[in-house]
Short mmCIF file of C-alpha atoms in Angstrom, two decimals:
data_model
loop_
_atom_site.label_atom_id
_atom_site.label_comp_id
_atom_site.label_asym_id
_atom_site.label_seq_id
_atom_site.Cartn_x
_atom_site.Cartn_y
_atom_site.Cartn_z
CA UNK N 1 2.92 113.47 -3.97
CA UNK N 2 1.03 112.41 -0.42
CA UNK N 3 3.74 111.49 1.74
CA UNK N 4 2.78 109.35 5.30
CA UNK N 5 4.88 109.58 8.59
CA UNK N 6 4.52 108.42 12.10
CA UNK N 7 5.99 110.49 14.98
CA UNK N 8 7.05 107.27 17.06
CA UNK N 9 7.52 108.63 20.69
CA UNK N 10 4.78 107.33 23.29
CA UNK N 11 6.79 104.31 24.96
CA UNK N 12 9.11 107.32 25.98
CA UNK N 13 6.77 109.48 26.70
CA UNK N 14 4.05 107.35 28.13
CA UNK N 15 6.61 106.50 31.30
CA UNK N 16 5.91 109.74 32.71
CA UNK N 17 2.03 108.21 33.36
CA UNK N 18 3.44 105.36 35.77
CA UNK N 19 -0.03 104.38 36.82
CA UNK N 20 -1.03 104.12 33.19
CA UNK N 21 -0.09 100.15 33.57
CA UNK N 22 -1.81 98.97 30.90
CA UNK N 23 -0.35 101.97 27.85
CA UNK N 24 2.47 99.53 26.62
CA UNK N 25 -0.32 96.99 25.38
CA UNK N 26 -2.32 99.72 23.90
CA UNK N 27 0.35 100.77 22.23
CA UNK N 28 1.76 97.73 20.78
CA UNK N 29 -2.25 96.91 19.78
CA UNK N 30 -1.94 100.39 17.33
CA UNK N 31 1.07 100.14 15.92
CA UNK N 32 0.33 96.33 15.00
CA UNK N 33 -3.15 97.98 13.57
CA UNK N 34 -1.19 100.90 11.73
CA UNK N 35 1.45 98.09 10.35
CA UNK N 36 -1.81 95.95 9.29
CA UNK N 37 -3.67 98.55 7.45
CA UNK N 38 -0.43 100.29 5.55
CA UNK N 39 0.41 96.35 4.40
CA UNK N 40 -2.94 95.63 3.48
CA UNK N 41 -3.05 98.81 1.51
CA UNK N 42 0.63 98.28 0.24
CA UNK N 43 2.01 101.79 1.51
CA UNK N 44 5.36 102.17 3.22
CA UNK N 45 5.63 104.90 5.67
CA UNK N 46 8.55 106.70 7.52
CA UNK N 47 8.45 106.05 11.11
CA UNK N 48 10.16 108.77 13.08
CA UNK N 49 11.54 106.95 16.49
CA UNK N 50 13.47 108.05 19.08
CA UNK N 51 17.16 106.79 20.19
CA UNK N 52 15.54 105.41 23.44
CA UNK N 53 13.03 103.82 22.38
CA UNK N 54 15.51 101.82 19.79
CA UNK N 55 17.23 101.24 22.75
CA UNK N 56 14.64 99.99 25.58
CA UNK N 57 12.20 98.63 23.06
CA UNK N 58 14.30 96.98 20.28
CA UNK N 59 11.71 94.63 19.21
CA UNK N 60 9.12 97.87 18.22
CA UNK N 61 11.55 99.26 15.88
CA UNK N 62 12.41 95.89 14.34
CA UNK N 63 8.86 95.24 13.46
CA UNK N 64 8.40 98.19 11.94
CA UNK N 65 11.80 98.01 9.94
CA UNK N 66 10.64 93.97 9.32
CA UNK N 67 7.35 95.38 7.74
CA UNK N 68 9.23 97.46 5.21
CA UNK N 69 9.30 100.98 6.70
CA UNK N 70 11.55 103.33 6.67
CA UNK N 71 13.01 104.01 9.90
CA UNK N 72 13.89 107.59 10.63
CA UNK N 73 15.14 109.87 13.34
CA UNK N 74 12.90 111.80 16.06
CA UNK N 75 15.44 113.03 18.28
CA UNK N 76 16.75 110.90 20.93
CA UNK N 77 14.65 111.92 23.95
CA UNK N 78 12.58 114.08 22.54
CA UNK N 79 13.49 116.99 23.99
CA UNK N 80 13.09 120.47 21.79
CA UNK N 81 16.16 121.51 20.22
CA UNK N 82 15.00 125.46 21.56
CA UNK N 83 16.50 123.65 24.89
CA UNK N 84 19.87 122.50 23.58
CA UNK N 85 23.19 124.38 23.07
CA UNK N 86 24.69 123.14 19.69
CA UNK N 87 26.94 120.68 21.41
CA UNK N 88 23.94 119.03 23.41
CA UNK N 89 22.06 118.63 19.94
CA UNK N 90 25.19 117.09 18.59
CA UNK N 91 25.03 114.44 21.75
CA UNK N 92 21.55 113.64 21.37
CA UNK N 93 21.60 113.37 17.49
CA UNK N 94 24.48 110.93 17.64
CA UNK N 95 23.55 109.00 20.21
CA UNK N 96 19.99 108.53 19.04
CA UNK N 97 21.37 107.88 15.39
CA UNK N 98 23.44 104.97 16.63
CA UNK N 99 20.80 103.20 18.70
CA UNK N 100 18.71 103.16 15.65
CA UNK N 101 21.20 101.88 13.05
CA UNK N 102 22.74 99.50 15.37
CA UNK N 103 18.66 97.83 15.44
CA UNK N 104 18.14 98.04 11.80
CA UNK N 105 21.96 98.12 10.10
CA UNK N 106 20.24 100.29 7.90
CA UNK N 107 21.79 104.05 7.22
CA UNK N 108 19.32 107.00 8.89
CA UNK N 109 18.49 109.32 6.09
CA UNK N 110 15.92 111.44 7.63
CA UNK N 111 14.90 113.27 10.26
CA UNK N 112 12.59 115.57 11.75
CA UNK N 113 12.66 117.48 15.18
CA UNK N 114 10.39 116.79 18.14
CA UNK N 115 7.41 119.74 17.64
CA UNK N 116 9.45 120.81 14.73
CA UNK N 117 11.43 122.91 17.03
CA UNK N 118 14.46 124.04 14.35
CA UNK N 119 12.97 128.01 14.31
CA UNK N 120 15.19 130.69 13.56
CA UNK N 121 16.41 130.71 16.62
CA UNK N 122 18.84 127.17 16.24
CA UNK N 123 19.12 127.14 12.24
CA UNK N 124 22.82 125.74 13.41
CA UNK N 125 20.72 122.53 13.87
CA UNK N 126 21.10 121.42 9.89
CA UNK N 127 25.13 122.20 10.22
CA UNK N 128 24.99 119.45 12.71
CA UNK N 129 22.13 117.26 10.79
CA UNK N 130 24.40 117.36 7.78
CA UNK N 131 27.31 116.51 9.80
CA UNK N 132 26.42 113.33 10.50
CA UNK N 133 24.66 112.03 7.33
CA UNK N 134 21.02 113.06 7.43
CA UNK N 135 20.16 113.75 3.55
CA UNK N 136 16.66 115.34 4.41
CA UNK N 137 14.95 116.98 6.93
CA UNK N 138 11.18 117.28 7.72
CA UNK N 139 11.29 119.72 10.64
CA UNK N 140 10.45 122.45 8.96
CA UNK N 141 6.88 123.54 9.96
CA UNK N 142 6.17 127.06 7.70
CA UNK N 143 4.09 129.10 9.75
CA UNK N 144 3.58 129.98 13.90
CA UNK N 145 3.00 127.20 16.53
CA UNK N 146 2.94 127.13 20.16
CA UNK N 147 6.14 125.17 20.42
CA UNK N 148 8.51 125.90 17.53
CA UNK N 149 7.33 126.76 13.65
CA UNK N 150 9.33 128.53 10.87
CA UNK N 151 7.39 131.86 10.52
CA UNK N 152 9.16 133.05 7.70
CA UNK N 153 9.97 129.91 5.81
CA UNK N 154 8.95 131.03 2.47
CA UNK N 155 7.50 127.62 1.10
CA UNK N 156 5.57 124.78 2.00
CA UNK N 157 7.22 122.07 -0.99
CA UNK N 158 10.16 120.56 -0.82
CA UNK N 159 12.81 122.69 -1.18
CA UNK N 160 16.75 123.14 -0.40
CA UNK N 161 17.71 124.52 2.69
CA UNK N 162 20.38 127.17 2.39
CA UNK N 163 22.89 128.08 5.43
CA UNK N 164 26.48 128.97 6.37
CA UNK N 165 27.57 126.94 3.32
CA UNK N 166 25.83 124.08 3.77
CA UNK N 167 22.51 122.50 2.05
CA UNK N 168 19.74 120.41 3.16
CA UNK N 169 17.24 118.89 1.21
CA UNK N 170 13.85 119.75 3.17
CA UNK N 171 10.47 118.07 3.20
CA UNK N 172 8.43 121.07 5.25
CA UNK N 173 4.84 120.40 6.44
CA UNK N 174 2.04 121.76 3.89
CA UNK N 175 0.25 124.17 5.42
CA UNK N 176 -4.13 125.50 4.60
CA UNK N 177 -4.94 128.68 5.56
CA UNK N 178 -8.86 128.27 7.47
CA UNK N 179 -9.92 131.35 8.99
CA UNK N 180 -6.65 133.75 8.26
CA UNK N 181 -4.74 130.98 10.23
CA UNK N 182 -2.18 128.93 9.08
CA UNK N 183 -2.55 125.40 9.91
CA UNK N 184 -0.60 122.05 9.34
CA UNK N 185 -4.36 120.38 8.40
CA UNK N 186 -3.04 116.57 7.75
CA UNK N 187 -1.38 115.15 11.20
CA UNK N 188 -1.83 115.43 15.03
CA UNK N 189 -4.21 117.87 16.39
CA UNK N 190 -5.68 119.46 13.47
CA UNK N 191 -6.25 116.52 11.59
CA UNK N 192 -8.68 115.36 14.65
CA UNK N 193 -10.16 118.27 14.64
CA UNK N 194 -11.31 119.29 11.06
CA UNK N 195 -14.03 117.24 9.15
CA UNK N 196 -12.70 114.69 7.13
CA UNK N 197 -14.15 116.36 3.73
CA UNK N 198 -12.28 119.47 4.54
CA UNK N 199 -8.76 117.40 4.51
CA UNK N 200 -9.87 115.71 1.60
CA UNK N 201 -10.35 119.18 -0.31
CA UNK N 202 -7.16 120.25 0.55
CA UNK N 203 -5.04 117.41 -0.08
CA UNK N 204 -6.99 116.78 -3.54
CA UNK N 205 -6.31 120.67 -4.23
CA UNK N 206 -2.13 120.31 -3.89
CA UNK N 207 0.42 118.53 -5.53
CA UNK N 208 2.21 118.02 -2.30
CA UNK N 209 1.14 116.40 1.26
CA UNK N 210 3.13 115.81 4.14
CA UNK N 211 0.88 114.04 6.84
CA UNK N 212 2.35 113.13 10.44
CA UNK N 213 0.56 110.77 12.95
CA UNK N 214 1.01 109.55 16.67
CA UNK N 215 -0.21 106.72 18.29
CA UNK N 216 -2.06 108.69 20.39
CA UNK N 217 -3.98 110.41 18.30
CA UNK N 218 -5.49 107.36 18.21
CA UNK N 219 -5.25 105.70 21.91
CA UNK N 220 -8.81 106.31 23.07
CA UNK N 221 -7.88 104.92 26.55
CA UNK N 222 -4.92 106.84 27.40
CA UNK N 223 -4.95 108.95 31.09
CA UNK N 224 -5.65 112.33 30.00
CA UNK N 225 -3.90 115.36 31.57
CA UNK N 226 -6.12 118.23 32.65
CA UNK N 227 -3.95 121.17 31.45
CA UNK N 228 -4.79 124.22 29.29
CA UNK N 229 -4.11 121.94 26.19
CA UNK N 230 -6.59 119.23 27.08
CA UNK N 231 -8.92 120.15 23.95
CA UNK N 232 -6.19 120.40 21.53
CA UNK N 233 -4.49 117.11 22.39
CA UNK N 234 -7.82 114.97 22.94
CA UNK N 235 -10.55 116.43 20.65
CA UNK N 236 -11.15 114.06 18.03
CA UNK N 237 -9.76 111.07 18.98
CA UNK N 238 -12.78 108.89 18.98
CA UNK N 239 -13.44 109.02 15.44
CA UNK N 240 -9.48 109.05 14.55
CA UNK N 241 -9.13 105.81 13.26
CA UNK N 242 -11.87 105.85 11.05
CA UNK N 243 -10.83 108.97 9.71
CA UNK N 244 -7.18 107.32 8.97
CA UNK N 245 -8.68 104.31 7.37
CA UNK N 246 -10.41 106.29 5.02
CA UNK N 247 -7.88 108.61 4.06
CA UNK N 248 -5.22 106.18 3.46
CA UNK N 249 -7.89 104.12 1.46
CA UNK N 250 -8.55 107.70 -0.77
CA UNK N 251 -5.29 108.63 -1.42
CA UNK N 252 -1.78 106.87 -2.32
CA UNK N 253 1.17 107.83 -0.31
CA UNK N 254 4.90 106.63 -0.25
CA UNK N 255 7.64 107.13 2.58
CA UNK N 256 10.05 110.27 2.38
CA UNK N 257 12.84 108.38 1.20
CA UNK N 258 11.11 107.15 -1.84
CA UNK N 259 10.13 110.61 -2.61
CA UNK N 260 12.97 111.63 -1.98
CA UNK N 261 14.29 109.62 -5.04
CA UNK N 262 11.58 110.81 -7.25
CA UNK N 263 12.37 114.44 -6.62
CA UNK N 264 13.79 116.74 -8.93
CA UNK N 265 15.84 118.61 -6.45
CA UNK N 266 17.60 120.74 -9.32
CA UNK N 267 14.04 122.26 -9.89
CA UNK N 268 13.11 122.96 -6.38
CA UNK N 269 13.12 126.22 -4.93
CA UNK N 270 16.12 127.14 -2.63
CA UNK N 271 15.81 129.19 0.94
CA UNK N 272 18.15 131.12 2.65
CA UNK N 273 17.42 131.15 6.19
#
């Protein structure tokens, strides 16, 4: 099972480069690409968008829900829920909930945090995911990151979250171990960065594959920040694209909601956190 998702968050985060005039255009040129390619190859993707952006850029998520994707949540400003108290979580997940259903009249099913920040710290997050009618989560990120990651999540498949009563169907990231670290080798940084044969090992080696993209991991032309992160969040993006084409050309992939439905979640394993 490959599984294909799009983090959806640069027209909100892009405004922060106000002389960047010309990133809207870029970024409607990609996502019309992406929506190309995934029709021409028949594969329906989740798209994980923010509440703003369903609210300042209706068109975007229509498209996307026009071209047959599912339409999921990211948060609604994608802020890190290791910054909200429970009841400032409950605001943002509400409000960003709403601004996508009232675009798409369709139900939001799933959900995943921004830098899949639910860590041990704010496991009260699925209380309030389950609260208001998300059926499964793909937050979960099993191993140590510099902005959130489950350490001791014990699995890497889907799985049922267990807490305070309540249960979650999950959808964590698979993670390779290169070099005695633990990486999440099919989305964002890492997927730039490793040669295309080794991703194609590992996703031919397991029977699960949860890949996550952004447009910019493919905006060649977007202003680059000079920060202590500048390798990690630009390395690879020239040859991105390729590397996408040819991946989704090697391997079939469906949406989380569709796998979702061909889950057996009575066999999966079950973790207490």
């Amino acid at each position: 099972m490959n599984i294909i998702s799009i983090d959806l968050e640069e027209w909100f985060t892009y405004e922060n480069l106000s002389d960047d005039k010309n990133s809207e255009k870029r970024l409607e040129d990609y996502l019309d690409l992406i929506l190309g390619l995934l029709s021409d190859k028949i594969i329906s993707a989740t798209f994980f968008v923010l509440g703003s952006i369903a609210r300042s850029h209706p068109d975007i998520i229509t498209k996307i829900a026009n071209a047959g994707h599912e339409v999921a949540c990211h948060s609604d400003v994608h802020k890190w829920l290791t910054d909200f108290s429970p009841n400032q979580f409950e605001e943002d997940t509400k409000r960003a909930i709403s601004s996508i259903e009232n675009v798409t009249g369709k139900k939001v099913k799933s959900y995943r945090a921004p830098a899949f920040s639910i860590t041990p710290s704010n496991k009260w997050a699925f209380e309030i995911l389950k609260q208001h009618g998300i059926e499964y989560d793909c937050s979960i990120f099993p191993a140590g990151r510099d902005f959130g990651g489950f350490e001791n999540y014990e699995k890497d498949v889907p799985s049922i979250v267990s807490y305070n009563g309540i249960e979650m169907k999950e959808l964590p990231m698979g993670i390779a171990t290169i070099l005695n670290k633990k990486i999440a080798y099919s989305g964002g940084g890492y997927f730039r960065l490793l040669p295309y044969r080794t991703i194609k090992k590992i996703i031919s080696s397991r029977d699960y594959n949860m890949t996550y993209f952004h447009l910019r991991d493919f905006d060649v032309q977007q202003k680059r920040k000079m920060n202590l992160r500048y390798f990690k969040n630009y390395y690879g993006i020239n040859g991105a694209m390729d590397k996408f084409k040819i991946l989704i050309n090697d391997f079939e992939f469906i949406n989380v909601e569709n796998a979702a439905r061909i889950i057996d979640w009575d066999t999966v394993p079950v973790v207490e956190i």
